[in-house]
């Protein structure tokens, strides 16, 4: 089986969710205004986005459709909540639990105001955790080793979207990486980010 390929229709999001939770827990208060690889997002906005997407994809997995699943990601600049340090890890655990139910990967659901098959929604959630985990780690100067299964699933989704005409509404232009680059660099490049991005000196 080649890089990024998977025949699984379900995936345990727990390991990757735990990695993201650990990175978020290590974010210092003095880093919340620092820049991130996401245009227009400071660390505080990225944390707010992660909190919102964790709730949205938890509810998408549960098929509990409503305000969390109907709000498009472009609805406004996200921000962290006063209790985010307790709220985000709790939501990430609940997200993983929701997608451990095989029923989450079947039928139709909704996320970001878009109706889509459960199997696709689960992979999108995985990709969000992988890429935004990298964003947060890179913005705050932390090491980042994503879950291998989640990384391969994200690669498969992003590689398949390269020629999708609707891609531009979700991802930036693909950033080319050297041939033979690590799989994580390829995923980040496919997501429209520069794998070499670093926070400016003095922003950590």
mmCIF file of C-alpha atoms in Angstrom:
data_model
loop_
_atom_site.group_PDB
_atom_site.id
_atom_site.type_symbol
_atom_site.label_atom_id
_atom_site.label_comp_id
_atom_site.label_asym_id
_atom_site.label_seq_id
_atom_site.Cartn_x
_atom_site.Cartn_y
_atom_site.Cartn_z
ATOM 1 C CA UNK A 1 0.000 0.000 0.000
ATOM 2 C CA UNK A 2 1.534 3.331 -1.062
ATOM 3 C CA UNK A 3 1.792 6.590 0.822
ATOM 4 C CA UNK A 4 -1.580 7.965 1.792
ATOM 5 C CA UNK A 5 -3.547 4.948 0.632
ATOM 6 C CA UNK A 6 -6.060 3.328 2.932
ATOM 7 C CA UNK A 7 -8.815 0.804 2.461
ATOM 8 C CA UNK A 8 -10.345 1.507 5.869
ATOM 9 C CA UNK A 9 -13.774 3.110 5.958
ATOM 10 C CA UNK A 10 -13.394 4.128 9.612
ATOM 11 C CA UNK A 11 -10.511 5.577 11.553
ATOM 12 C CA UNK A 12 -9.835 6.123 15.251
ATOM 13 C CA UNK A 13 -9.490 9.886 15.638
ATOM 14 C CA UNK A 14 -8.492 9.471 19.277
ATOM 15 C CA UNK A 15 -4.692 9.426 18.880
ATOM 16 C CA UNK A 16 -4.646 12.559 16.720
ATOM 17 C CA UNK A 17 -7.176 14.334 18.938
ATOM 18 C CA UNK A 18 -4.945 13.625 21.944
ATOM 19 C CA UNK A 19 -1.922 15.048 20.123
ATOM 20 C CA UNK A 20 -3.817 18.261 19.375
ATOM 21 C CA UNK A 21 -4.998 18.493 22.982
ATOM 22 C CA UNK A 22 -1.423 18.175 24.245
ATOM 23 C CA UNK A 23 -0.208 20.900 21.888
ATOM 24 C CA UNK A 24 -3.028 23.215 22.961
ATOM 25 C CA UNK A 25 -2.294 22.558 26.630
ATOM 26 C CA UNK A 26 1.287 23.740 26.131
ATOM 27 C CA UNK A 27 0.267 27.059 24.548
ATOM 28 C CA UNK A 28 1.372 29.924 26.778
ATOM 29 C CA UNK A 29 -0.792 32.945 27.478
ATOM 30 C CA UNK A 30 1.873 35.220 26.009
ATOM 31 C CA UNK A 31 1.621 33.355 22.673
ATOM 32 C CA UNK A 32 -2.081 33.975 22.055
ATOM 33 C CA UNK A 33 -1.498 37.061 19.905
ATOM 34 C CA UNK A 34 1.313 35.465 17.859
ATOM 35 C CA UNK A 35 0.977 34.801 14.135
ATOM 36 C CA UNK A 36 0.119 31.367 12.717
ATOM 37 C CA UNK A 37 0.468 29.765 9.276
ATOM 38 C CA UNK A 38 -3.249 30.540 8.759
ATOM 39 C CA UNK A 39 -3.689 33.960 7.126
ATOM 40 C CA UNK A 40 -5.534 36.424 9.407
ATOM 41 C CA UNK A 41 -5.400 34.010 12.375
ATOM 42 C CA UNK A 42 -3.442 34.696 15.536
ATOM 43 C CA UNK A 43 -2.974 31.776 17.928
ATOM 44 C CA UNK A 44 -6.116 32.797 19.823
ATOM 45 C CA UNK A 45 -8.191 32.581 16.621
ATOM 46 C CA UNK A 46 -6.713 29.204 15.732
ATOM 47 C CA UNK A 47 -7.585 27.886 19.193
ATOM 48 C CA UNK A 48 -11.106 29.264 18.748
ATOM 49 C CA UNK A 49 -11.365 27.571 15.361
ATOM 50 C CA UNK A 50 -10.209 24.246 16.794
ATOM 51 C CA UNK A 51 -12.780 24.545 19.575
ATOM 52 C CA UNK A 52 -15.561 25.250 17.090
ATOM 53 C CA UNK A 53 -14.599 22.498 14.661
ATOM 54 C CA UNK A 54 -14.276 19.953 17.475
ATOM 55 C CA UNK A 55 -17.861 20.691 18.519
ATOM 56 C CA UNK A 56 -19.090 20.721 14.924
ATOM 57 C CA UNK A 57 -17.524 17.411 13.931
ATOM 58 C CA UNK A 58 -18.512 15.807 17.241
ATOM 59 C CA UNK A 59 -22.118 16.662 16.460
ATOM 60 C CA UNK A 60 -21.717 15.689 12.802
ATOM 61 C CA UNK A 61 -20.548 12.252 13.953
ATOM 62 C CA UNK A 62 -23.469 11.978 16.325
ATOM 63 C CA UNK A 63 -25.845 13.189 13.570
ATOM 64 C CA UNK A 64 -27.008 15.893 15.975
ATOM 65 C CA UNK A 65 -27.446 18.626 13.391
ATOM 66 C CA UNK A 66 -28.014 22.215 14.445
ATOM 67 C CA UNK A 67 -26.157 25.434 15.160
ATOM 68 C CA UNK A 68 -22.739 23.799 15.513
ATOM 69 C CA UNK A 69 -22.990 21.920 12.212
ATOM 70 C CA UNK A 70 -24.801 24.620 10.227
ATOM 71 C CA UNK A 71 -22.351 27.490 10.708
ATOM 72 C CA UNK A 72 -19.901 27.916 7.810
ATOM 73 C CA UNK A 73 -16.242 28.402 8.771
ATOM 74 C CA UNK A 74 -16.298 31.808 7.046
ATOM 75 C CA UNK A 75 -19.077 33.141 9.302
ATOM 76 C CA UNK A 76 -16.629 35.284 11.270
ATOM 77 C CA UNK A 77 -13.216 35.387 12.896
ATOM 78 C CA UNK A 78 -13.194 32.689 15.601
ATOM 79 C CA UNK A 79 -11.815 33.432 19.037
ATOM 80 C CA UNK A 80 -11.096 31.459 22.153
ATOM 81 C CA UNK A 81 -13.501 31.348 25.078
ATOM 82 C CA UNK A 82 -12.528 32.123 28.697
ATOM 83 C CA UNK A 83 -12.723 28.426 29.575
ATOM 84 C CA UNK A 84 -10.978 27.095 26.475
ATOM 85 C CA UNK A 85 -8.259 25.227 28.375
ATOM 86 C CA UNK A 86 -10.882 22.910 29.851
ATOM 87 C CA UNK A 87 -13.353 23.089 26.971
ATOM 88 C CA UNK A 88 -11.081 22.187 24.047
ATOM 89 C CA UNK A 89 -9.654 18.912 25.415
ATOM 90 C CA UNK A 90 -13.139 17.838 26.504
ATOM 91 C CA UNK A 91 -14.520 18.500 23.031
ATOM 92 C CA UNK A 92 -11.632 16.638 21.404
ATOM 93 C CA UNK A 93 -12.337 13.569 23.553
ATOM 94 C CA UNK A 94 -16.029 13.763 22.641
ATOM 95 C CA UNK A 95 -15.148 14.171 18.958
ATOM 96 C CA UNK A 96 -13.060 11.005 19.010
ATOM 97 C CA UNK A 97 -15.761 9.102 20.879
ATOM 98 C CA UNK A 98 -18.423 10.156 18.357
ATOM 99 C CA UNK A 99 -16.387 8.819 15.433
ATOM 100 C CA UNK A 100 -15.651 5.508 17.154
ATOM 101 C CA UNK A 101 -19.287 4.629 16.479
ATOM 102 C CA UNK A 102 -19.366 2.906 13.049
ATOM 103 C CA UNK A 103 -22.734 4.582 12.427
ATOM 104 C CA UNK A 104 -20.970 7.946 12.283
ATOM 105 C CA UNK A 105 -19.287 6.857 9.057
ATOM 106 C CA UNK A 106 -22.546 5.900 7.335
ATOM 107 C CA UNK A 107 -25.437 7.878 5.894
ATOM 108 C CA UNK A 108 -25.484 11.642 5.535
ATOM 109 C CA UNK A 109 -24.464 14.339 7.978
ATOM 110 C CA UNK A 110 -23.543 18.017 7.939
ATOM 111 C CA UNK A 111 -20.536 20.141 8.865
ATOM 112 C CA UNK A 112 -19.805 23.773 8.131
ATOM 113 C CA UNK A 113 -23.274 24.114 6.676
ATOM 114 C CA UNK A 114 -22.515 21.498 4.008
ATOM 115 C CA UNK A 115 -24.326 18.163 3.700
ATOM 116 C CA UNK A 116 -21.953 15.298 3.015
ATOM 117 C CA UNK A 117 -21.594 11.537 3.529
ATOM 118 C CA UNK A 118 -20.511 10.458 6.994
ATOM 119 C CA UNK A 119 -17.426 8.737 5.627
ATOM 120 C CA UNK A 120 -16.259 11.969 3.981
ATOM 121 C CA UNK A 121 -17.048 14.042 7.070
ATOM 122 C CA UNK A 122 -14.898 11.742 9.192
ATOM 123 C CA UNK A 123 -11.914 12.171 6.883
ATOM 124 C CA UNK A 124 -12.434 15.932 6.742
ATOM 125 C CA UNK A 125 -12.411 16.002 10.549
ATOM 126 C CA UNK A 126 -9.196 14.000 10.504
ATOM 127 C CA UNK A 127 -7.585 16.385 8.044
ATOM 128 C CA UNK A 128 -8.620 19.373 10.159
ATOM 129 C CA UNK A 129 -6.960 17.863 13.226
ATOM 130 C CA UNK A 130 -3.774 16.993 11.346
ATOM 131 C CA UNK A 131 -3.310 20.313 9.564
ATOM 132 C CA UNK A 132 -4.421 22.604 12.374
ATOM 133 C CA UNK A 133 -2.361 20.571 14.825
ATOM 134 C CA UNK A 134 0.645 21.452 12.667
ATOM 135 C CA UNK A 135 -0.468 25.089 12.500
ATOM 136 C CA UNK A 136 -0.673 25.374 16.274
ATOM 137 C CA UNK A 137 2.551 23.495 16.932
ATOM 138 C CA UNK A 138 4.483 25.541 14.388
ATOM 139 C CA UNK A 139 3.050 28.852 15.656
ATOM 140 C CA UNK A 140 4.032 28.065 19.250
ATOM 141 C CA UNK A 141 7.412 26.458 18.584
ATOM 142 C CA UNK A 142 6.443 22.910 19.507
ATOM 143 C CA UNK A 143 7.530 19.633 17.999
ATOM 144 C CA UNK A 144 4.837 17.922 15.957
ATOM 145 C CA UNK A 145 4.526 14.225 15.170
ATOM 146 C CA UNK A 146 0.976 13.473 13.989
ATOM 147 C CA UNK A 147 -0.715 10.109 14.232
ATOM 148 C CA UNK A 148 0.455 8.089 11.236
ATOM 149 C CA UNK A 149 -2.983 6.740 10.283
ATOM 150 C CA UNK A 150 -4.521 10.200 10.494
ATOM 151 C CA UNK A 151 -1.679 11.678 8.443
ATOM 152 C CA UNK A 152 -2.163 9.107 5.679
ATOM 153 C CA UNK A 153 -5.907 9.720 5.629
ATOM 154 C CA UNK A 154 -5.331 13.477 5.340
ATOM 155 C CA UNK A 155 -2.883 12.918 2.493
ATOM 156 C CA UNK A 156 -5.364 10.759 0.614
ATOM 157 C CA UNK A 157 -8.087 13.387 0.909
ATOM 158 C CA UNK A 158 -5.904 16.341 -0.021
ATOM 159 C CA UNK A 159 -4.221 14.569 -2.936
ATOM 160 C CA UNK A 160 -7.630 13.663 -4.360
ATOM 161 C CA UNK A 161 -8.774 17.308 -4.136
ATOM 162 C CA UNK A 162 -5.934 18.859 -6.145
ATOM 163 C CA UNK A 163 -7.997 19.114 -9.344
ATOM 164 C CA UNK A 164 -11.311 19.868 -7.629
ATOM 165 C CA UNK A 165 -12.573 23.250 -8.913
ATOM 166 C CA UNK A 166 -14.182 23.989 -5.526
ATOM 167 C CA UNK A 167 -10.879 23.494 -3.723
ATOM 168 C CA UNK A 168 -10.075 27.220 -3.750
ATOM 169 C CA UNK A 169 -12.937 27.960 -1.372
ATOM 170 C CA UNK A 170 -11.372 25.707 1.271
ATOM 171 C CA UNK A 171 -7.618 25.512 0.699
ATOM 172 C CA UNK A 172 -4.955 27.852 -0.615
ATOM 173 C CA UNK A 173 -2.946 27.059 -3.751
ATOM 174 C CA UNK A 174 -0.808 23.946 -3.434
ATOM 175 C CA UNK A 175 2.734 24.701 -2.242
ATOM 176 C CA UNK A 176 5.245 22.533 -4.069
ATOM 177 C CA UNK A 177 7.592 20.473 -1.924
ATOM 178 C CA UNK A 178 10.757 18.621 -2.988
ATOM 179 C CA UNK A 179 10.365 15.140 -4.398
ATOM 180 C CA UNK A 180 10.801 12.621 -1.630
ATOM 181 C CA UNK A 181 9.766 15.093 1.078
ATOM 182 C CA UNK A 182 8.329 13.629 4.288
ATOM 183 C CA UNK A 183 4.641 12.795 4.126
ATOM 184 C CA UNK A 184 3.828 15.536 6.648
ATOM 185 C CA UNK A 185 5.473 18.157 4.409
ATOM 186 C CA UNK A 186 3.473 16.869 1.448
ATOM 187 C CA UNK A 187 0.235 17.108 3.416
ATOM 188 C CA UNK A 188 1.027 20.648 4.539
ATOM 189 C CA UNK A 189 1.962 21.676 0.994
ATOM 190 C CA UNK A 190 -1.261 20.185 -0.369
ATOM 191 C CA UNK A 191 -3.215 22.160 2.235
ATOM 192 C CA UNK A 192 -1.806 25.388 0.797
ATOM 193 C CA UNK A 193 0.813 26.030 3.476
ATOM 194 C CA UNK A 194 4.573 26.360 3.322
ATOM 195 C CA UNK A 195 6.071 23.448 5.293
ATOM 196 C CA UNK A 196 9.031 25.711 6.098
ATOM 197 C CA UNK A 197 6.885 28.329 7.859
ATOM 198 C CA UNK A 198 8.299 29.477 11.190
ATOM 199 C CA UNK A 199 7.111 32.071 13.670
ATOM 200 C CA UNK A 200 9.136 35.276 13.428
ATOM 201 C CA UNK A 201 11.835 35.760 16.048
ATOM 202 C CA UNK A 202 10.319 37.458 19.065
ATOM 203 C CA UNK A 203 6.818 36.054 18.449
ATOM 204 C CA UNK A 204 7.268 33.040 20.709
#
